Amino acid sequence: MKFLLLLSLLVSSASSFRLSPRPSLSTKLHEGFGLNIPNVNDAEEITPDLLLGEANYKQWVGSIEDDSFLNRQYDVLGRVRELDLLGVTVESGLLSNLEKQGVDLETLESLLPTLQSLKVLEIAGKNQQLLLNLLAPPLIEGAPLLLPVLSGAVGVGPSAFFGFSGGLLGAEYLLSSTHAQIPFVGLSAAFYLGLLLVPLAGVSAAGGAALASVKK
């Protein structure tokens, strides 16, 4: 009797004991190994939001550098007043010499449609920051010295501009033919100085041609 009781207890205990099933392991593989790797071919995905767009970029640069080139603006009107360029222009006789060559307000107004057709004003508007910070400073700061020279050239007429242009091109040819180099650095003078001489020659020739076309 005791044996049967003990056997029934063992059977009931064995039936109540169950092994918990093992959790199934996932065999799915990922190329990124679970990491969020951006698509390097998508510029918008890999570029920070602050750098998307010119306005955002300027704002971001301004947050790390107050006096940055992108956000800095040359005070054109302030420097014109300080240097009294209007008074210097009158004293140099530039306006009277322009009138003698036939350049008046009506002539200047007639040039506006040409400038618009060439999209000069549109290009200047899109590159306003570059023009104000790169071209305006040397022109305005050097105006007290340049205006009397320009007035004298206008008084002589188109030949002065053509002669100046020819002189610049002659200097460039001389530097190129002699293989001149910039002292101490050994760089080609014809190439690096030519970056200044050739554009100035073109501007001078264009000024002479414009003056000759309006001369009455």
mmCIF file with all atom_site columns, N, CA and C in Angstrom, residues 136-206:
data_model
loop_
_atom_site.group_PDB
_atom_site.id
_atom_site.type_symbol
_atom_site.label_atom_id
_atom_site.label_alt_id
_atom_site.label_comp_id
_atom_site.label_asym_id
_atom_site.label_entity_id
_atom_site.label_seq_id
_atom_site.pdbx_PDB_ins_code
_atom_site.Cartn_x
_atom_site.Cartn_y
_atom_site.Cartn_z
_atom_site.occupancy
_atom_site.B_iso_or_equiv
_atom_site.pdbx_formal_charge
_atom_site.auth_seq_id
_atom_site.auth_comp_id
_atom_site.auth_asym_id
_atom_site.auth_atom_id
_atom_site.pdbx_PDB_model_num
ATOM 1   N N  . ALA A 1 136 ? 34.613 96.801  -53.592 1.00 0.00 ? 136 ALA A N  1
ATOM 2   C CA . ALA A 1 136 ? 34.331 98.147  -53.088 1.00 0.00 ? 136 ALA A CA 1
ATOM 3   C C  . ALA A 1 136 ? 35.456 98.724  -52.226 1.00 0.00 ? 136 ALA A C  1
ATOM 4   N N  . PRO A 1 137 ? 36.056 97.971  -51.300 1.00 0.00 ? 137 PRO A N  1
ATOM 5   C CA . PRO A 1 137 ? 37.098 98.570  -50.450 1.00 0.00 ? 137 PRO A CA 1
ATOM 6   C C  . PRO A 1 137 ? 38.271 99.164  -51.225 1.00 0.00 ? 137 PRO A C  1
ATOM 7   N N  . PRO A 1 138 ? 38.922 98.433  -52.160 1.00 0.00 ? 138 PRO A N  1
ATOM 8   C CA . PRO A 1 138 ? 40.055 99.069  -52.860 1.00 0.00 ? 138 PRO A CA 1
ATOM 9   C C  . PRO A 1 138 ? 39.633 100.244 -53.740 1.00 0.00 ? 138 PRO A C  1
ATOM 10  N N  . LEU A 1 139 ? 38.433 100.184 -54.338 1.00 0.00 ? 139 LEU A N  1
ATOM 11  C CA . LEU A 1 139 ? 37.989 101.282 -55.190 1.00 0.00 ? 139 LEU A CA 1
ATOM 12  C C  . LEU A 1 139 ? 37.694 102.538 -54.377 1.00 0.00 ? 139 LEU A C  1
ATOM 13  N N  . ILE A 1 140 ? 36.999 102.367 -53.264 1.00 0.00 ? 140 ILE A N  1
ATOM 14  C CA . ILE A 1 140 ? 36.623 103.532 -52.456 1.00 0.00 ? 140 ILE A CA 1
ATOM 15  C C  . ILE A 1 140 ? 37.825 104.083 -51.693 1.00 0.00 ? 140 ILE A C  1
ATOM 16  N N  . GLU A 1 141 ? 38.635 103.204 -51.122 1.00 0.00 ? 141 GLU A N  1
ATOM 17  C CA . GLU A 1 141 ? 39.797 103.686 -50.366 1.00 0.00 ? 141 GLU A CA 1
ATOM 18  C C  . GLU A 1 141 ? 40.821 104.344 -51.286 1.00 0.00 ? 141 GLU A C  1
ATOM 19  N N  . GLY A 1 142 ? 40.916 103.871 -52.526 1.00 0.00 ? 142 GLY A N  1
ATOM 20  C CA . GLY A 1 142 ? 41.868 104.464 -53.459 1.00 0.00 ? 142 GLY A CA 1
ATOM 21  C C  . GLY A 1 142 ? 41.295 105.568 -54.309 1.00 0.00 ? 142 GLY A C  1
ATOM 22  N N  . ALA A 1 143 ? 39.999 105.878 -54.125 1.00 0.00 ? 143 ALA A N  1
ATOM 23  C CA . ALA A 1 143 ? 39.347 106.896 -54.949 1.00 0.00 ? 143 ALA A CA 1
ATOM 24  C C  . ALA A 1 143 ? 39.992 108.274 -54.851 1.00 0.00 ? 143 ALA A C  1
ATOM 25  N N  . PRO A 1 144 ? 40.425 108.742 -53.676 1.00 0.00 ? 144 PRO A N  1
ATOM 26  C CA . PRO A 1 144 ? 41.054 110.064 -53.632 1.00 0.00 ? 144 PRO A CA 1
ATOM 27  C C  . PRO A 1 144 ? 42.272 110.197 -54.540 1.00 0.00 ? 144 PRO A C  1
ATOM 28  N N  . LEU A 1 145 ? 42.969 109.109 -54.816 1.00 0.00 ? 145 LEU A N  1
ATOM 29  C CA . LEU A 1 145 ? 44.117 109.143 -55.718 1.00 0.00 ? 145 LEU A CA 1
ATOM 30  C C  . LEU A 1 145 ? 43.723 108.833 -57.155 1.00 0.00 ? 145 LEU A C  1
ATOM 31  N N  . LEU A 1 146 ? 42.711 107.980 -57.319 1.00 0.00 ? 146 LEU A N  1
ATOM 32  C CA . LEU A 1 146 ? 42.320 107.553 -58.661 1.00 0.00 ? 146 LEU A CA 1
ATOM 33  C C  . LEU A 1 146 ? 41.479 108.593 -59.389 1.00 0.00 ? 146 LEU A C  1
ATOM 34  N N  . LEU A 1 147 ? 40.650 109.340 -58.677 1.00 0.00 ? 147 LEU A N  1
ATOM 35  C CA . LEU A 1 147 ? 39.738 110.284 -59.327 1.00 0.00 ? 147 LEU A CA 1
ATOM 36  C C  . LEU A 1 147 ? 40.468 111.376 -60.115 1.00 0.00 ? 147 LEU A C  1
ATOM 37  N N  . PRO A 1 148 ? 41.513 112.003 -59.586 1.00 0.00 ? 148 PRO A N  1
ATOM 38  C CA . PRO A 1 148 ? 42.229 112.995 -60.404 1.00 0.00 ? 148 PRO A CA 1
ATOM 39  C C  . PRO A 1 148 ? 42.857 112.393 -61.655 1.00 0.00 ? 148 PRO A C  1
ATOM 40  N N  . VAL A 1 149 ? 43.402 111.168 -61.539 1.00 0.00 ? 149 VAL A N  1
ATOM 41  C CA . VAL A 1 149 ? 43.997 110.509 -62.705 1.00 0.00 ? 149 VAL A CA 1
ATOM 42  C C  . VAL A 1 149 ? 42.921 110.188 -63.731 1.00 0.00 ? 149 VAL A C  1
ATOM 43  N N  . LEU A 1 150 ? 41.773 109.677 -63.272 1.00 0.00 ? 150 LEU A N  1
ATOM 44  C CA . LEU A 1 150 ? 40.680 109.361 -64.168 1.00 0.00 ? 150 LEU A CA 1
ATOM 45  C C  . LEU A 1 150 ? 40.142 110.619 -64.843 1.00 0.00 ? 150 LEU A C  1
ATOM 46  N N  . SER A 1 151 ? 40.060 111.704 -64.089 1.00 0.00 ? 151 SER A N  1
ATOM 47  C CA . SER A 1 151 ? 39.588 112.967 -64.662 1.00 0.00 ? 151 SER A CA 1
ATOM 48  C C  . SER A 1 151 ? 40.520 113.443 -65.770 1.00 0.00 ? 151 SER A C  1
ATOM 49  N N  . GLY A 1 152 ? 41.818 113.331 -65.538 1.00 0.00 ? 152 GLY A N  1
ATOM 50  C CA . GLY A 1 152 ? 42.772 113.725 -66.569 1.00 0.00 ? 152 GLY A CA 1
ATOM 51  C C  . GLY A 1 152 ? 42.664 112.872 -67.817 1.00 0.00 ? 152 GLY A C  1
ATOM 52  N N  . ALA A 1 153 ? 42.443 111.561 -67.629 1.00 0.00 ? 153 ALA A N  1
ATOM 53  C CA . ALA A 1 153 ? 42.309 110.673 -68.782 1.00 0.00 ? 153 ALA A CA 1
ATOM 54  C C  . ALA A 1 153 ? 41.050 110.994 -69.568 1.00 0.00 ? 153 ALA A C  1
ATOM 55  N N  . VAL A 1 154 ? 39.952 111.275 -68.865 1.00 0.00 ? 154 VAL A N  1
ATOM 56  C CA . VAL A 1 154 ? 38.709 111.629 -69.547 1.00 0.00 ? 154 VAL A CA 1
ATOM 57  C C  . VAL A 1 154 ? 38.879 112.943 -70.301 1.00 0.00 ? 154 VAL A C  1
ATOM 58  N N  . GLY A 1 155 ? 39.616 113.881 -69.713 1.00 0.00 ? 155 GLY A N  1
ATOM 59  C CA . GLY A 1 155 ? 39.857 115.153 -70.389 1.00 0.00 ? 155 GLY A CA 1
ATOM 60  C C  . GLY A 1 155 ? 40.639 114.978 -71.683 1.00 0.00 ? 155 GLY A C  1
ATOM 61  N N  . VAL A 1 156 ? 41.580 114.040 -71.710 1.00 0.00 ? 156 VAL A N  1
ATOM 62  C CA . VAL A 1 156 ? 42.357 113.783 -72.932 1.00 0.00 ? 156 VAL A CA 1
ATOM 63  C C  . VAL A 1 156 ? 41.477 113.118 -73.981 1.00 0.00 ? 156 VAL A C  1
ATOM 64  N N  . GLY A 1 157 ? 40.638 112.191 -73.554 1.00 0.00 ? 157 GLY A N  1
ATOM 65  C CA . GLY A 1 157 ? 39.749 111.519 -74.491 1.00 0.00 ? 157 GLY A CA 1
ATOM 66  C C  . GLY A 1 157 ? 40.007 110.033 -74.580 1.00 0.00 ? 157 GLY A C  1
ATOM 67  N N  . PRO A 1 158 ? 39.363 109.341 -75.511 1.00 0.00 ? 158 PRO A N  1
ATOM 68  C CA . PRO A 1 158 ? 39.503 107.882 -75.646 1.00 0.00 ? 158 PRO A CA 1
ATOM 69  C C  . PRO A 1 158 ? 40.935 107.432 -75.865 1.00 0.00 ? 158 PRO A C  1
ATOM 70  N N  . SER A 1 159 ? 41.754 108.277 -76.506 1.00 0.00 ? 159 SER A N  1
ATOM 71  C CA . SER A 1 159 ? 43.129 107.865 -76.781 1.00 0.00 ? 159 SER A CA 1
ATOM 72  C C  . SER A 1 159 ? 43.903 107.577 -75.502 1.00 0.00 ? 159 SER A C  1
ATOM 73  N N  . ALA A 1 160 ? 43.584 108.270 -74.420 1.00 0.00 ? 160 ALA A N  1
ATOM 74  C CA . ALA A 1 160 ? 44.265 108.024 -73.151 1.00 0.00 ? 160 ALA A CA 1
ATOM 75  C C  . ALA A 1 160 ? 43.957 106.624 -72.634 1.00 0.00 ? 160 ALA A C  1
ATOM 76  N N  . PHE A 1 161 ? 42.718 106.200 -72.770 1.00 0.00 ? 161 PHE A N  1
ATOM 77  C CA . PHE A 1 161 ? 42.327 104.869 -72.300 1.00 0.00 ? 161 PHE A CA 1
ATOM 78  C C  . PHE A 1 161 ? 42.933 103.784 -73.182 1.00 0.00 ? 161 PHE A C  1
ATOM 79  N N  . PHE A 1 162 ? 42.905 104.017 -74.512 1.00 0.00 ? 162 PHE A N  1
ATOM 80  C CA . PHE A 1 162 ? 43.515 103.030 -75.404 1.00 0.00 ? 162 PHE A CA 1
ATOM 81  C C  . PHE A 1 162 ? 45.024 102.941 -75.188 1.00 0.00 ? 162 PHE A C  1
ATOM 82  N N  . GLY A 1 163 ? 45.652 104.086 -74.935 1.00 0.00 ? 163 GLY A N  1
ATOM 83  C CA . GLY A 1 163 ? 47.092 104.077 -74.680 1.00 0.00 ? 163 GLY A CA 1
ATOM 84  C C  . GLY A 1 163 ? 47.441 103.361 -73.385 1.00 0.00 ? 163 GLY A C  1
ATOM 85  N N  . PHE A 1 164 ? 46.644 103.583 -72.350 1.00 0.00 ? 164 PHE A N  1
ATOM 86  C CA . PHE A 1 164 ? 46.877 102.903 -71.069 1.00 0.00 ? 164 PHE A CA 1
ATOM 87  C C  . PHE A 1 164 ? 46.687 101.403 -71.219 1.00 0.00 ? 164 PHE A C  1
ATOM 88  N N  . SER A 1 165 ? 45.648 101.008 -71.978 1.00 0.00 ? 165 SER A N  1
ATOM 89  C CA . SER A 1 165 ? 45.406 99.581  -72.218 1.00 0.00 ? 165 SER A CA 1
ATOM 90  C C  . SER A 1 165 ? 46.574 98.966  -72.976 1.00 0.00 ? 165 SER A C  1
ATOM 91  N N  . GLY A 1 166 ? 47.060 99.660  -73.986 1.00 0.00 ? 166 GLY A N  1
ATOM 92  C CA . GLY A 1 166 ? 48.205 99.146  -74.732 1.00 0.00 ? 166 GLY A CA 1
ATOM 93  C C  . GLY A 1 166 ? 49.449 99.032  -73.885 1.00 0.00 ? 166 GLY A C  1
ATOM 94  N N  . GLY A 1 167 ? 49.644 100.003 -72.981 1.00 0.00 ? 167 GLY A N  1
ATOM 95  C CA . GLY A 1 167 ? 50.802 99.938  -72.090 1.00 0.00 ? 167 GLY A CA 1
ATOM 96  C C  . GLY A 1 167 ? 50.742 98.737  -71.165 1.00 0.00 ? 167 GLY A C  1
ATOM 97  N N  . LEU A 1 168 ? 49.563 98.445  -70.643 1.00 0.00 ? 168 LEU A N  1
ATOM 98  C CA . LEU A 1 168 ? 49.411 97.280  -69.766 1.00 0.00 ? 168 LEU A CA 1
ATOM 99  C C  . LEU A 1 168 ? 49.665 95.981  -70.512 1.00 0.00 ? 168 LEU A C  1
ATOM 100 N N  . LEU A 1 169 ? 49.122 95.883  -71.724 1.00 0.00 ? 169 LEU A N  1
ATOM 101 C CA . LEU A 1 169 ? 49.357 94.676  -72.515 1.00 0.00 ? 169 LEU A CA 1
ATOM 102 C C  . LEU A 1 169 ? 50.823 94.555  -72.916 1.00 0.00 ? 169 LEU A C  1
ATOM 103 N N  . GLY A 1 170 ? 51.469 95.690  -73.178 1.00 0.00 ? 170 GLY A N  1
ATOM 104 C CA . GLY A 1 170 ? 52.900 95.659  -73.487 1.00 0.00 ? 170 GLY A CA 1
ATOM 105 C C  . GLY A 1 170 ? 53.726 95.184  -72.302 1.00 0.00 ? 170 GLY A C  1
ATOM 106 N N  . ALA A 1 171 ? 53.344 95.619  -71.107 1.00 0.00 ? 171 ALA A N  1
ATOM 107 C CA . ALA A 1 171 ? 54.042 95.160  -69.906 1.00 0.00 ? 171 ALA A CA 1
ATOM 108 C C  . ALA A 1 171 ? 53.854 93.666  -69.703 1.00 0.00 ? 171 ALA A C  1
ATOM 109 N N  . GLU A 1 172 ? 52.652 93.188  -69.971 1.00 0.00 ? 172 GLU A N  1
ATOM 110 C CA . GLU A 1 172 ? 52.397 91.754  -69.842 1.00 0.00 ? 172 GLU A CA 1
ATOM 111 C C  . GLU A 1 172 ? 53.223 90.961  -70.859 1.00 0.00 ? 172 GLU A C  1
ATOM 112 N N  . TYR A 1 173 ? 53.322 91.469  -72.089 1.00 0.00 ? 173 TYR A N  1
ATOM 113 C CA . TYR A 1 173 ? 54.125 90.794  -73.111 1.00 0.00 ? 173 TYR A CA 1
ATOM 114 C C  . TYR A 1 173 ? 55.601 90.790  -72.727 1.00 0.00 ? 173 TYR A C  1
ATOM 115 N N  . LEU A 1 174 ? 56.084 91.898  -72.161 1.00 0.00 ? 174 LEU A N  1
ATOM 116 C CA . LEU A 1 174 ? 57.487 91.969  -71.740 1.00 0.00 ? 174 LEU A CA 1
ATOM 117 C C  . LEU A 1 174 ? 57.780 90.965  -70.633 1.00 0.00 ? 174 LEU A C  1
ATOM 118 N N  . LEU A 1 175 ? 56.875 90.869  -69.671 1.00 0.00 ? 175 LEU A N  1
ATOM 119 C CA . LEU A 1 175 ? 57.066 89.906  -68.585 1.00 0.00 ? 175 LEU A CA 1
ATOM 120 C C  . LEU A 1 175 ? 57.055 88.478  -69.113 1.00 0.00 ? 175 LEU A C  1
ATOM 121 N N  . SER A 1 176 ? 56.189 88.214  -70.074 1.00 0.00 ? 176 SER A N  1
ATOM 122 C CA . SER A 1 176 ? 56.080 86.866  -70.622 1.00 0.00 ? 176 SER A CA 1
ATOM 123 C C  . SER A 1 176 ? 57.293 86.500  -71.477 1.00 0.00 ? 176 SER A C  1
ATOM 124 N N  . SER A 1 177 ? 57.768 87.447  -72.294 1.00 0.00 ? 177 SER A N  1
ATOM 125 C CA . SER A 1 177 ? 58.890 87.151  -73.186 1.00 0.00 ? 177 SER A CA 1
ATOM 126 C C  . SER A 1 177 ? 60.209 86.999  -72.440 1.00 0.00 ? 177 SER A C  1
ATOM 127 N N  . THR A 1 178 ? 60.360 87.702  -71.328 1.00 0.00 ? 178 THR A N  1
ATOM 128 C CA . THR A 1 178 ? 61.599 87.620  -70.549 1.00 0.00 ? 178 THR A CA 1
ATOM 129 C C  . THR A 1 178 ? 61.547 86.546  -69.456 1.00 0.00 ? 178 THR A C  1
ATOM 130 N N  . HIS A 1 179 ? 60.389 85.869  -69.325 1.00 0.00 ? 179 HIS A N  1
ATOM 131 C CA . HIS A 1 179 ? 60.207 84.841  -68.287 1.00 0.00 ? 179 HIS A CA 1
ATOM 132 C C  . HIS A 1 179 ? 60.559 85.395  -66.907 1.00 0.00 ? 179 HIS A C  1
ATOM 133 N N  . ALA A 1 180 ? 60.089 86.603  -66.657 1.00 0.00 ? 180 ALA A N  1
ATOM 134 C CA . ALA A 1 180 ? 60.385 87.258  -65.378 1.00 0.00 ? 180 ALA A CA 1
ATOM 135 C C  . ALA A 1 180 ? 59.688 86.526  -64.234 1.00 0.00 ? 180 ALA A C  1
ATOM 136 N N  . GLN A 1 181 ? 60.340 86.568  -63.069 1.00 0.00 ? 181 GLN A N  1
ATOM 137 C CA . GLN A 1 181 ? 59.802 85.923  -61.887 1.00 0.00 ? 181 GLN A CA 1
ATOM 138 C C  . GLN A 1 181 ? 59.684 86.937  -60.758 1.00 0.00 ? 181 GLN A C  1
ATOM 139 N N  . ILE A 1 182 ? 58.732 86.677  -59.891 1.00 0.00 ? 182 ILE A N  1
ATOM 140 C CA . ILE A 1 182 ? 58.547 87.546  -58.727 1.00 0.00 ? 182 ILE A CA 1
ATOM 141 C C  . ILE A 1 182 ? 59.686 87.292  -57.746 1.00 0.00 ? 182 ILE A C  1
ATOM 142 N N  . PRO A 1 183 ? 60.387 88.347  -57.300 1.00 0.00 ? 183 PRO A N  1
ATOM 143 C CA . PRO A 1 183 ? 61.526 88.160  -56.390 1.00 0.00 ? 183 PRO A CA 1
ATOM 144 C C  . PRO A 1 183 ? 61.135 87.447  -55.101 1.00 0.00 ? 183 PRO A C  1
ATOM 145 N N  . PHE A 1 184 ? 62.068 86.664  -54.596 1.00 0.00 ? 184 PHE A N  1
ATOM 146 C CA . PHE A 1 184 ? 61.996 85.960  -53.312 1.00 0.00 ? 184 PHE A CA 1
ATOM 147 C C  . PHE A 1 184 ? 61.065 84.738  -53.333 1.00 0.00 ? 184 PHE A C  1
ATOM 148 N N  . VAL A 1 185 ? 60.094 84.718  -54.212 1.00 0.00 ? 185 VAL A N  1
ATOM 149 C CA . VAL A 1 185 ? 59.167 83.575  -54.236 1.00 0.00 ? 185 VAL A CA 1
ATOM 150 C C  . VAL A 1 185 ? 59.342 82.736  -55.482 1.00 0.00 ? 185 VAL A C  1
ATOM 151 N N  . GLY A 1 186 ? 59.927 83.304  -56.536 1.00 0.00 ? 186 GLY A N  1
ATOM 152 C CA . GLY A 1 186 ? 60.211 82.553  -57.752 1.00 0.00 ? 186 GLY A CA 1
ATOM 153 C C  . GLY A 1 186 ? 58.999 82.184  -58.583 1.00 0.00 ? 186 GLY A C  1
ATOM 154 N N  . LEU A 1 187 ? 57.888 82.897  -58.411 1.00 0.00 ? 187 LEU A N  1
ATOM 155 C CA . LEU A 1 187 ? 56.689 82.623  -59.195 1.00 0.00 ? 187 LEU A CA 1
ATOM 156 C C  . LEU A 1 187 ? 56.705 83.422  -60.495 1.00 0.00 ? 187 LEU A C  1
ATOM 157 N N  . SER A 1 188 ? 55.968 82.940  -61.470 1.00 0.00 ? 188 SER A N  1
ATOM 158 C CA . SER A 1 188 ? 55.927 83.589  -62.772 1.00 0.00 ? 188 SER A CA 1
ATOM 159 C C  . SER A 1 188 ? 55.239 84.940  -62.671 1.00 0.00 ? 188 SER A C  1
ATOM 160 N N  . ALA A 1 189 ? 55.970 85.993  -62.990 1.00 0.00 ? 189 ALA A N  1
ATOM 161 C CA . ALA A 1 189 ? 55.399 87.337  -62.937 1.00 0.00 ? 189 ALA A CA 1
ATOM 162 C C  . ALA A 1 189 ? 54.373 87.542  -64.034 1.00 0.00 ? 189 ALA A C  1
ATOM 163 N N  . ALA A 1 190 ? 54.604 86.925  -65.190 1.00 0.00 ? 190 ALA A N  1
ATOM 164 C CA . ALA A 1 190 ? 53.661 87.088  -66.304 1.00 0.00 ? 190 ALA A CA 1
ATOM 165 C C  . ALA A 1 190 ? 52.299 86.510  -65.956 1.00 0.00 ? 190 ALA A C  1
ATOM 166 N N  . PHE A 1 191 ? 52.283 85.408  -65.232 1.00 0.00 ? 191 PHE A N  1
ATOM 167 C CA . PHE A 1 191 ? 51.004 84.773  -64.904 1.00 0.00 ? 191 PHE A CA 1
ATOM 168 C C  . PHE A 1 191 ? 50.281 85.527  -63.786 1.00 0.00 ? 191 PHE A C  1
ATOM 169 N N  . TYR A 1 192 ? 50.969 85.731  -62.671 1.00 0.00 ? 192 TYR A N  1
ATOM 170 C CA . TYR A 1 192 ? 50.304 86.301  -61.502 1.00 0.00 ? 192 TYR A CA 1
ATOM 171 C C  . TYR A 1 192 ? 50.039 87.795  -61.667 1.00 0.00 ? 192 TYR A C  1
ATOM 172 N N  . LEU A 1 193 ? 50.978 88.547  -62.214 1.00 0.00 ? 193 LEU A N  1
ATOM 173 C CA . LEU A 1 193 ? 50.709 89.952  -62.485 1.00 0.00 ? 193 LEU A CA 1
ATOM 174 C C  . LEU A 1 193 ? 49.741 90.105  -63.649 1.00 0.00 ? 193 LEU A C  1
ATOM 175 N N  . GLY A 1 194 ? 49.738 89.125  -64.545 1.00 0.00 ? 194 GLY A N  1
ATOM 176 C CA . GLY A 1 194 ? 48.792 89.156  -65.652 1.00 0.00 ? 194 GLY A CA 1
ATOM 177 C C  . GLY A 1 194 ? 47.351 89.062  -65.198 1.00 0.00 ? 194 GLY A C  1
ATOM 178 N N  . LEU A 1 195 ? 47.114 88.433  -64.039 1.00 0.00 ? 195 LEU A N  1
ATOM 179 C CA . LEU A 1 195 ? 45.763 88.379  -63.493 1.00 0.00 ? 195 LEU A CA 1
ATOM 180 C C  . LEU A 1 195 ? 45.231 89.761  -63.170 1.00 0.00 ? 195 LEU A C  1
ATOM 181 N N  . LEU A 1 196 ? 46.134 90.717  -62.977 1.00 0.00 ? 196 LEU A N  1
ATOM 182 C CA . LEU A 1 196 ? 45.746 92.107  -62.729 1.00 0.00 ? 196 LEU A CA 1
ATOM 183 C C  . LEU A 1 196 ? 45.875 92.964  -63.975 1.00 0.00 ? 196 LEU A C  1
ATOM 184 N N  . LEU A 1 197 ? 46.957 92.771  -64.738 1.00 0.00 ? 197 LEU A N  1
ATOM 185 C CA . LEU A 1 197 ? 47.225 93.631  -65.888 1.00 0.00 ? 197 LEU A CA 1
ATOM 186 C C  . LEU A 1 197 ? 46.215 93.418  -67.019 1.00 0.00 ? 197 LEU A C  1
ATOM 187 N N  . VAL A 1 198 ? 45.926 92.167  -67.337 1.00 0.00 ? 198 VAL A N  1
ATOM 188 C CA . VAL A 1 198 ? 45.031 91.883  -68.461 1.00 0.00 ? 198 VAL A CA 1
ATOM 189 C C  . VAL A 1 198 ? 43.607 92.376  -68.204 1.00 0.00 ? 198 VAL A C  1
ATOM 190 N N  . PRO A 1 199 ? 42.999 92.104  -67.027 1.00 0.00 ? 199 PRO A N  1
ATOM 191 C CA . PRO A 1 199 ? 41.654 92.667  -66.790 1.00 0.00 ? 199 PRO A CA 1
ATOM 192 C C  . PRO A 1 199 ? 41.636 94.187  -66.803 1.00 0.00 ? 199 PRO A C  1
ATOM 193 N N  . LEU A 1 200 ? 42.677 94.827  -66.229 1.00 0.00 ? 200 LEU A N  1
ATOM 194 C CA . LEU A 1 200 ? 42.719 96.284  -66.248 1.00 0.00 ? 200 LEU A CA 1
ATOM 195 C C  . LEU A 1 200 ? 42.826 96.810  -67.676 1.00 0.00 ? 200 LEU A C  1
ATOM 196 N N  . ALA A 1 201 ? 43.601 96.110  -68.514 1.00 0.00 ? 201 ALA A N  1
ATOM 197 C CA . ALA A 1 201 ? 43.712 96.510  -69.914 1.00 0.00 ? 201 ALA A CA 1
ATOM 198 C C  . ALA A 1 201 ? 42.358 96.397  -70.607 1.00 0.00 ? 201 ALA A C  1
ATOM 199 N N  . GLY A 1 202 ? 41.626 95.342  -70.319 1.00 0.00 ? 202 GLY A N  1
ATOM 200 C CA . GLY A 1 202 ? 40.299 95.179  -70.912 1.00 0.00 ? 202 GLY A CA 1
ATOM 201 C C  . GLY A 1 202 ? 39.329 96.255  -70.466 1.00 0.00 ? 202 GLY A C  1
ATOM 202 N N  . VAL A 1 203 ? 39.356 96.587  -69.167 1.00 0.00 ? 203 VAL A N  1
ATOM 203 C CA . VAL A 1 203 ? 38.473 97.633  -68.651 1.00 0.00 ? 203 VAL A CA 1
ATOM 204 C C  . VAL A 1 203 ? 38.828 98.985  -69.255 1.00 0.00 ? 203 VAL A C  1
ATOM 205 N N  . SER A 1 204 ? 40.119 99.267  -69.377 1.00 0.00 ? 204 SER A N  1
ATOM 206 C CA . SER A 1 204 ? 40.553 100.537 -69.959 1.00 0.00 ? 204 SER A CA 1
ATOM 207 C C  . SER A 1 204 ? 40.150 100.636 -71.427 1.00 0.00 ? 204 SER A C  1
ATOM 208 N N  . ALA A 1 205 ? 40.327 99.563  -72.174 1.00 0.00 ? 205 ALA A N  1
ATOM 209 C CA . ALA A 1 205 ? 39.930 99.574  -73.582 1.00 0.00 ? 205 ALA A CA 1
ATOM 210 C C  . ALA A 1 205 ? 38.418 99.735  -73.725 1.00 0.00 ? 205 ALA A C  1
ATOM 211 N N  . ALA A 1 206 ? 37.660 99.068  -72.860 1.00 0.00 ? 206 ALA A N  1
ATOM 212 C CA . ALA A 1 206 ? 36.202 99.200  -72.895 1.00 0.00 ? 206 ALA A CA 1
ATOM 213 C C  . ALA A 1 206 ? 35.784 100.629 -72.551 1.00 0.00 ? 206 ALA A C  1
#
